[in-house]
Amino acid sequence: MNSETVQLTMDMISRASVTPDDAGCQDMMIERLRAIGFECETLVFDDVTNLWARRGEQAPVLAFAGHTDVVPPGPLDRWDSNPFEPEIRDGVLFGRGAADMKASIAAMVTACERFVAQHSDHRGSIAFLITSDEEGIAVNGTVKVIETLEARGEKIDWALVGEPSSQDQVGDVVKNGRRGSIGARLVIHGIQGHVAYPHKVDNPIHRAMPALHDLARHQWDQGNRFFPPTSLQISNINAGTGAHNVVPGHAEVLFNLRYSTEIEPKQIIETTQAILDKHELDYDIDWSISGYPFLTAEGELVQAAQDAIKTHAGLRARLETTGGTSDGRFIAPTGAQVLELGPVNESIHKVNEHVNTRELDTLSNIYQGILERLLL
Ligand SMILES: [Zn+2]
């Protein structure tokens, strides 16, 4: 017999909810959550279906956050079983979304069911913020729901994002922040001409090299206890006509910084421009910020999560800020404490994505433990 959590995970995997299609996953959640007293609201923005569900009217609000969409399975013949027909082999559940992140969603729902059955008069509120657009461009998902909540003055105090944070065992790693990401497209202008007449050209490649060297060597900050130092990587350099004997008119450079909480985008932009100006370049630069950094250094949520993990998984959870961006970046700016805690991430986005069924039940117990620590 499968546990409630394993069964619900399997039912969700059976729905092929490839981004941005929710494929009825949120309706399954709504049915379960309504039955235990949640008010459920479906918020549709363009082709994206989002769910905001809340049980209780008082503060503080503990919100479970996550996504029902999954990445495409890739070539089906490389899977050992159909990605949308969940299968358990030797205690391991296989299917697209098993780890990222239908297991977490199911574990959150069953944790709430057990918690509410025992403590229907809990303090504060429990909420769910679920989107079907996390794996895609993420413009009509969490960010829009947060805008809606902000406009209403509805506030989240603690957000527990179910992203697969664990490394070897469920609960060994919790992400308490993420680095920011900022990119630039730099065009350095020169004067095109024949290589044989150097006095008549202005070579943008020659001008770019010492400036890029300084940029790449610059020490932006030292990082801090939670973040490694900010790093700049040049990812593309393009210049030239393809001919040996022509100096090009311009050079184009793309670079990206993953930055810590020790520096603001404004400082990054100003410092970059100062370095370029020092080299007397004629240039244009366009910046794009793809994510602000966030950090929940400490507080009730970190405490409750570490405590619950110790009790239910017997582990001392490590706090880390590594990895790419997640929807936590949209929730943290509201002032909420944000943590990411979910299953082992080793198989995510791969073929034969899987999750250990026993760890799935542990995860549900950890979520319940966090509810008990924060809302009783
Ligand atoms: Zn995910």
Coordinates of C-alpha atoms and ligand atoms in Angstrom, one line a residue:
M1 CA 0.0 0.0 0.0
N2 CA 1.4 3.4 -0.9
S3 CA 1.3 6.2 1.6
E4 CA -1.0 9.1 1.0
T5 CA 1.9 11.3 0.0
V6 CA 3.3 8.7 -2.5
Q7 CA -0.2 8.1 -3.9
L8 CA -0.8 11.9 -4.4
T9 CA 2.6 12.3 -6.0
M10 CA 1.8 9.5 -8.5
D11 CA -1.6 11.0 -9.3
M12 CA 0.1 14.3 -10.1
I13 CA 2.8 12.8 -12.2
S14 CA 0.0 11.1 -14.3
R15 CA -1.0 14.6 -15.4
A16 CA 1.5 15.7 -18.1
S17 CA 1.8 19.3 -17.0
V18 CA 4.6 20.5 -19.2
T19 CA 5.2 24.3 -18.7
P20 CA 2.9 26.3 -18.8
D21 CA 0.2 23.7 -18.7
D22 CA -1.1 22.8 -15.3
A23 CA -3.1 19.8 -16.7
G24 CA -5.5 19.8 -13.7
C25 CA -2.9 19.4 -11.0
Q26 CA -4.1 22.4 -9.1
D27 CA -7.7 21.2 -9.3
M28 CA -6.6 18.1 -7.4
M29 CA -4.9 20.2 -4.8
I30 CA -8.0 22.5 -4.5
E31 CA -10.2 19.5 -3.9
R32 CA -8.0 18.3 -1.0
L33 CA -7.4 21.7 0.5
R34 CA -11.1 22.8 0.4
A35 CA -11.9 19.7 2.3
I36 CA -9.8 20.9 5.2
G37 CA -11.0 24.5 5.2
F38 CA -8.8 26.4 2.7
E39 CA -10.3 29.2 0.6
C40 CA -8.9 28.6 -2.9
E41 CA -8.5 31.2 -5.6
T42 CA -7.4 30.4 -9.1
L43 CA -5.5 33.3 -10.6
V44 CA -5.1 33.1 -14.4
F45 CA -2.6 35.4 -16.2
D46 CA -2.5 34.7 -19.9
D47 CA -1.7 31.0 -20.3
V48 CA -0.6 30.5 -16.8
T49 CA -2.7 29.1 -14.0
N50 CA -1.8 30.0 -10.4
L51 CA -3.4 29.0 -7.1
W52 CA -3.6 31.1 -3.9
A53 CA -5.1 29.1 -1.1
R54 CA -5.4 30.2 2.5
R55 CA -6.7 28.7 5.7
G56 CA -7.3 31.3 8.4
E57 CA -7.5 35.1 8.4
Q58 CA -4.9 36.0 11.0
A59 CA -1.2 36.7 10.8
P60 CA 1.4 35.2 10.8
V61 CA 1.1 33.5 7.4
L62 CA 3.1 30.4 6.6
A63 CA 3.0 29.9 2.8
F64 CA 4.0 26.7 1.0
A65 CA 5.2 27.7 -2.5
G66 CA 5.9 25.8 -5.6
H67 CA 5.0 24.8 -9.1
T68 CA 2.9 22.2 -10.8
D69 CA 4.6 22.5 -14.2
V70 CA 7.4 20.2 -15.3
V71 CA 10.1 20.4 -18.0
P72 CA 9.6 18.3 -21.1
P73 CA 10.6 14.6 -20.8
G74 CA 12.9 14.6 -23.8
P75 CA 13.2 11.4 -25.9
L76 CA 10.8 8.8 -24.5
D77 CA 12.9 5.9 -25.6
R78 CA 15.6 6.9 -23.1
W79 CA 13.3 6.5 -20.2
D80 CA 13.0 3.1 -18.5
S81 CA 9.3 3.7 -18.0
N82 CA 6.8 6.3 -19.4
P83 CA 7.6 9.7 -17.7
F84 CA 3.8 10.3 -17.2
E85 CA 3.0 6.8 -16.0
P86 CA 4.5 6.8 -12.5
E87 CA 6.2 3.6 -11.5
I88 CA 7.8 2.4 -8.3
R89 CA 10.8 0.1 -8.6
D90 CA 12.7 -1.0 -5.4
G91 CA 11.2 1.8 -3.3
V92 CA 12.0 4.5 -5.9
L93 CA 9.3 6.4 -7.7
F94 CA 10.0 7.3 -11.3
G95 CA 8.3 9.9 -13.5
R96 CA 8.7 13.5 -14.8
G97 CA 8.2 15.9 -11.9
A98 CA 8.9 13.2 -9.2
A99 CA 11.6 15.4 -7.7
D100 CA 10.9 18.8 -9.3
M101 CA 8.5 19.2 -7.7
K102 CA 5.4 17.1 -7.5
A103 CA 6.7 15.2 -4.5
S104 CA 7.1 18.4 -2.5
I105 CA 3.6 19.6 -3.5
A106 CA 2.1 16.3 -2.4
A107 CA 4.1 16.3 0.8
M108 CA 2.9 19.8 1.6
V109 CA -0.8 18.8 1.1
T110 CA -0.6 15.7 3.2
A111 CA 1.3 17.5 5.9
C112 CA -1.5 20.1 6.1
E113 CA -4.1 17.4 6.2
R114 CA -2.5 15.7 9.2
F115 CA -1.8 19.0 10.9
V116 CA -5.3 20.4 10.5
A117 CA -6.9 17.1 11.6
Q118 CA -5.0 17.5 14.9
H119 CA -5.0 21.3 15.3
S120 CA -8.0 22.7 13.5
D121 CA -7.7 25.8 15.7
H122 CA -4.0 26.6 14.9
R123 CA -2.9 30.2 15.1
G124 CA -2.2 32.4 12.1
S125 CA -2.8 31.1 8.6
I126 CA -1.5 28.4 6.2
A127 CA -1.3 29.3 2.6
F128 CA -0.3 27.8 -0.8
L129 CA 1.2 29.8 -3.6
I130 CA 1.4 27.5 -6.6
T131 CA 2.2 28.4 -10.2
S132 CA 2.4 26.5 -13.5
D133 CA 5.1 28.8 -14.9
E134 CA 8.2 28.2 -12.9
E135 CA 10.2 26.3 -15.4
G136 CA 9.4 28.7 -18.2
I137 CA 9.8 32.4 -18.5
A138 CA 8.2 33.0 -15.2
V139 CA 6.4 36.3 -16.0
N140 CA 2.8 35.3 -15.3
G141 CA 3.4 33.1 -12.3
T142 CA 4.6 33.8 -8.8
V143 CA 5.6 37.4 -9.6
K144 CA 2.0 38.2 -10.6
V145 CA 0.5 36.5 -7.7
I146 CA 2.8 38.4 -5.4
E147 CA 1.7 41.7 -7.1
T148 CA -1.9 40.7 -6.5
L149 CA -1.3 40.0 -2.8
E150 CA 0.7 43.2 -2.3
A151 CA -2.1 45.2 -3.9
R152 CA -4.5 43.7 -1.4
G153 CA -2.2 44.2 1.5
E154 CA -2.0 40.4 2.1
K155 CA 1.3 39.5 3.5
I156 CA 3.4 36.3 3.8
D157 CA 5.6 36.0 6.9
W158 CA 7.3 32.7 6.1
A159 CA 7.6 31.0 2.7
L160 CA 8.7 27.5 2.3
V161 CA 9.5 26.7 -1.3
G162 CA 9.5 23.0 -2.2
E163 CA 12.3 23.2 -4.7
P164 CA 14.6 20.1 -4.5
S165 CA 17.3 21.5 -2.2
S166 CA 18.7 18.2 -0.8
Q167 CA 22.0 16.8 -2.0
D168 CA 22.3 13.1 -0.8
Q169 CA 19.5 12.7 1.7
V170 CA 16.3 14.6 2.2
G171 CA 16.9 17.5 4.6
D172 CA 20.7 17.6 4.4
V173 CA 20.7 21.0 2.5
V174 CA 18.3 23.9 2.9
K175 CA 18.7 26.9 0.6
N176 CA 18.4 30.1 2.6
G177 CA 19.1 32.5 -0.3
R178 CA 20.2 32.8 -3.8
R179 CA 22.7 35.0 -5.6
G180 CA 21.6 37.8 -7.9
S181 CA 22.2 37.7 -11.6
I182 CA 22.9 40.7 -13.8
G183 CA 24.0 40.7 -17.5
A184 CA 25.4 43.2 -19.9
R185 CA 25.8 43.7 -23.6
L186 CA 28.7 46.0 -24.3
V187 CA 29.5 47.4 -27.8
I188 CA 32.8 49.1 -28.2
H189 CA 33.0 51.4 -31.2
G190 CA 36.1 51.9 -33.3
I191 CA 36.9 52.9 -36.9
Q192 CA 36.9 50.3 -39.6
G193 CA 39.7 50.2 -42.2
H194 CA 42.5 48.5 -43.9
V195 CA 45.0 46.8 -41.6
A196 CA 47.9 48.3 -43.7
Y197 CA 46.9 51.8 -42.7
P198 CA 46.9 51.7 -38.9
H199 CA 46.9 55.5 -38.5
K200 CA 43.5 55.5 -40.3
V201 CA 41.7 53.0 -38.1
D202 CA 40.7 52.8 -34.5
N203 CA 40.8 49.1 -33.5
P204 CA 38.0 48.3 -31.1
I205 CA 39.5 44.9 -30.3
H206 CA 42.8 46.5 -29.1
R207 CA 40.8 49.0 -27.1
A208 CA 38.6 46.3 -25.6
M209 CA 41.4 44.0 -24.4
P210 CA 42.9 45.9 -21.5
A211 CA 39.5 47.1 -20.3
L212 CA 38.1 43.6 -20.3
H213 CA 41.2 42.4 -18.5
D214 CA 40.6 45.0 -15.7
L215 CA 36.9 44.1 -15.6
A216 CA 37.6 40.3 -15.3
R217 CA 40.3 40.9 -12.6
H218 CA 38.2 43.3 -10.5
Q219 CA 37.4 42.3 -7.0
W220 CA 33.8 43.2 -6.5
D221 CA 33.4 42.2 -2.9
Q222 CA 34.7 39.5 -0.5
G223 CA 31.3 37.7 -0.2
N224 CA 30.1 37.0 3.3
R225 CA 29.3 34.1 5.6
F226 CA 26.5 33.0 3.3
F227 CA 27.7 34.1 -0.2
P228 CA 30.8 33.5 -2.2
P229 CA 32.4 36.6 -3.6
T230 CA 30.6 38.2 -6.6
S231 CA 32.0 36.9 -9.8
L232 CA 32.0 38.3 -13.4
Q233 CA 32.3 36.0 -16.3
I234 CA 32.7 37.1 -19.9
S235 CA 30.6 34.8 -22.0
N236 CA 30.9 36.1 -25.6
I237 CA 33.2 38.3 -27.6
N238 CA 32.3 39.0 -31.2
A239 CA 34.2 41.2 -33.6
G240 CA 35.7 41.1 -37.1
T241 CA 34.5 40.7 -40.7
G242 CA 36.1 37.3 -41.3
A243 CA 38.8 38.9 -43.4
H244 CA 42.5 39.1 -42.3
N245 CA 43.0 42.5 -43.7
V246 CA 40.1 44.5 -42.2
V247 CA 40.0 46.2 -38.8
P248 CA 36.4 45.9 -37.6
G249 CA 34.3 48.9 -36.7
H250 CA 33.0 47.5 -33.4
A251 CA 33.4 44.7 -30.9
E252 CA 30.5 43.2 -29.0
V253 CA 31.0 41.6 -25.5
L254 CA 28.5 39.8 -23.3
F255 CA 29.1 39.2 -19.6
N256 CA 27.2 38.2 -16.5
L257 CA 27.8 38.7 -12.8
R258 CA 26.4 36.4 -10.1
Y259 CA 26.4 38.7 -7.2
S260 CA 26.2 38.5 -3.4
T261 CA 24.2 40.6 -0.9
E262 CA 27.4 42.7 -0.3
I263 CA 26.8 44.7 -3.5
E264 CA 23.9 46.5 -5.3
P265 CA 23.3 46.4 -9.1
K266 CA 23.8 50.2 -9.1
Q267 CA 27.4 49.8 -7.7
I268 CA 28.1 47.1 -10.3
I269 CA 27.0 49.4 -13.1
E270 CA 28.9 52.4 -11.8
T271 CA 32.1 50.5 -11.2
T272 CA 31.9 48.9 -14.7
Q273 CA 31.4 52.3 -16.3
A274 CA 34.3 53.7 -14.3
I275 CA 36.6 51.0 -15.6
L276 CA 35.5 51.4 -19.2
D277 CA 35.9 55.2 -18.9
K278 CA 39.4 54.9 -17.5
H279 CA 40.3 53.2 -20.8
E280 CA 38.7 56.0 -22.8
L281 CA 36.4 53.7 -24.7
D282 CA 33.6 54.8 -27.0
Y283 CA 30.9 52.4 -26.1
D284 CA 27.2 51.6 -25.5
I285 CA 26.1 49.2 -22.7
D286 CA 22.7 47.6 -22.0
W287 CA 22.1 45.9 -18.6
S288 CA 19.5 43.4 -17.7
I289 CA 18.8 42.1 -14.2
S290 CA 17.4 38.6 -14.1
G291 CA 17.2 38.1 -10.4
Y292 CA 17.9 40.0 -7.2
P293 CA 19.7 38.1 -4.4
F294 CA 17.9 37.2 -1.3
L295 CA 19.0 35.8 2.1
T296 CA 17.2 34.6 5.1
A297 CA 20.2 34.5 7.5
E298 CA 18.2 33.5 10.5
G299 CA 14.8 33.7 12.2
E300 CA 11.9 31.5 13.2
L301 CA 11.6 29.8 9.8
V302 CA 15.3 28.7 9.7
Q303 CA 15.0 27.6 13.3
A304 CA 11.8 25.6 12.8
A305 CA 13.2 23.9 9.6
Q306 CA 16.5 22.9 11.2
D307 CA 14.6 21.6 14.2
A308 CA 12.1 19.6 12.3
I309 CA 14.8 18.1 10.0
K310 CA 16.7 17.0 13.1
T311 CA 13.6 15.4 14.6
H312 CA 12.3 13.7 11.4
A313 CA 15.5 13.0 9.4
G314 CA 18.1 12.9 12.1
L315 CA 20.2 15.4 10.2
R316 CA 21.9 18.8 10.8
A317 CA 20.8 20.7 7.7
R318 CA 23.4 22.8 6.0
L319 CA 22.3 26.3 4.8
E320 CA 23.5 27.1 1.3
T321 CA 22.9 29.8 -1.3
T322 CA 24.4 28.0 -4.4
G323 CA 22.6 27.1 -7.6
G324 CA 20.5 29.0 -10.1
T325 CA 17.6 31.3 -9.4
S326 CA 14.1 30.2 -8.1
D327 CA 10.7 31.7 -7.4
G328 CA 12.0 32.6 -3.9
R329 CA 13.5 35.7 -5.6
F330 CA 9.9 37.1 -6.1
I331 CA 8.7 36.4 -2.6
A332 CA 11.7 37.6 -0.6
P333 CA 11.5 41.3 -1.6
T334 CA 8.1 41.5 0.2
G335 CA 10.0 41.0 3.5
A336 CA 9.1 37.4 3.9
Q337 CA 11.6 34.9 5.4
V338 CA 12.2 32.4 2.5
L339 CA 13.6 28.9 2.6
E340 CA 13.8 26.2 0.0
L341 CA 13.4 22.7 1.3
G342 CA 12.6 19.7 -0.9
P343 CA 13.8 16.3 -2.1
V344 CA 17.2 15.2 -3.4
N345 CA 18.0 17.1 -6.7
E346 CA 20.4 14.7 -8.4
S347 CA 17.9 13.5 -11.1
I348 CA 16.0 16.8 -11.8
H349 CA 15.4 17.7 -15.4
K350 CA 17.0 14.4 -16.4
V351 CA 15.6 11.2 -17.9
N352 CA 14.4 8.7 -15.3
E353 CA 13.7 11.5 -12.8
H354 CA 13.0 9.9 -9.4
V355 CA 12.5 10.2 -5.7
N356 CA 12.9 7.8 -2.9
T357 CA 9.4 6.9 -1.6
R358 CA 10.6 6.7 2.1
E359 CA 12.2 10.1 1.8
L360 CA 8.9 11.4 0.5
D361 CA 7.2 10.5 3.7
T362 CA 10.1 12.0 5.7
L363 CA 9.6 15.2 3.8
S364 CA 5.9 15.3 4.6
N365 CA 6.8 14.8 8.3
I366 CA 9.3 17.6 8.1
Y367 CA 6.7 20.0 6.6
Q368 CA 4.3 19.0 9.3
G369 CA 7.0 19.6 12.0
I370 CA 7.5 23.1 10.6
L371 CA 3.8 23.8 10.8
E372 CA 3.7 22.6 14.4
R373 CA 6.7 24.8 15.4
L374 CA 5.4 27.9 13.8
L375 CA 1.6 27.8 14.1
L376 CA 0.9 26.2 17.5
Ligands
ZN1 ZN 11.4 23.3 -9.7

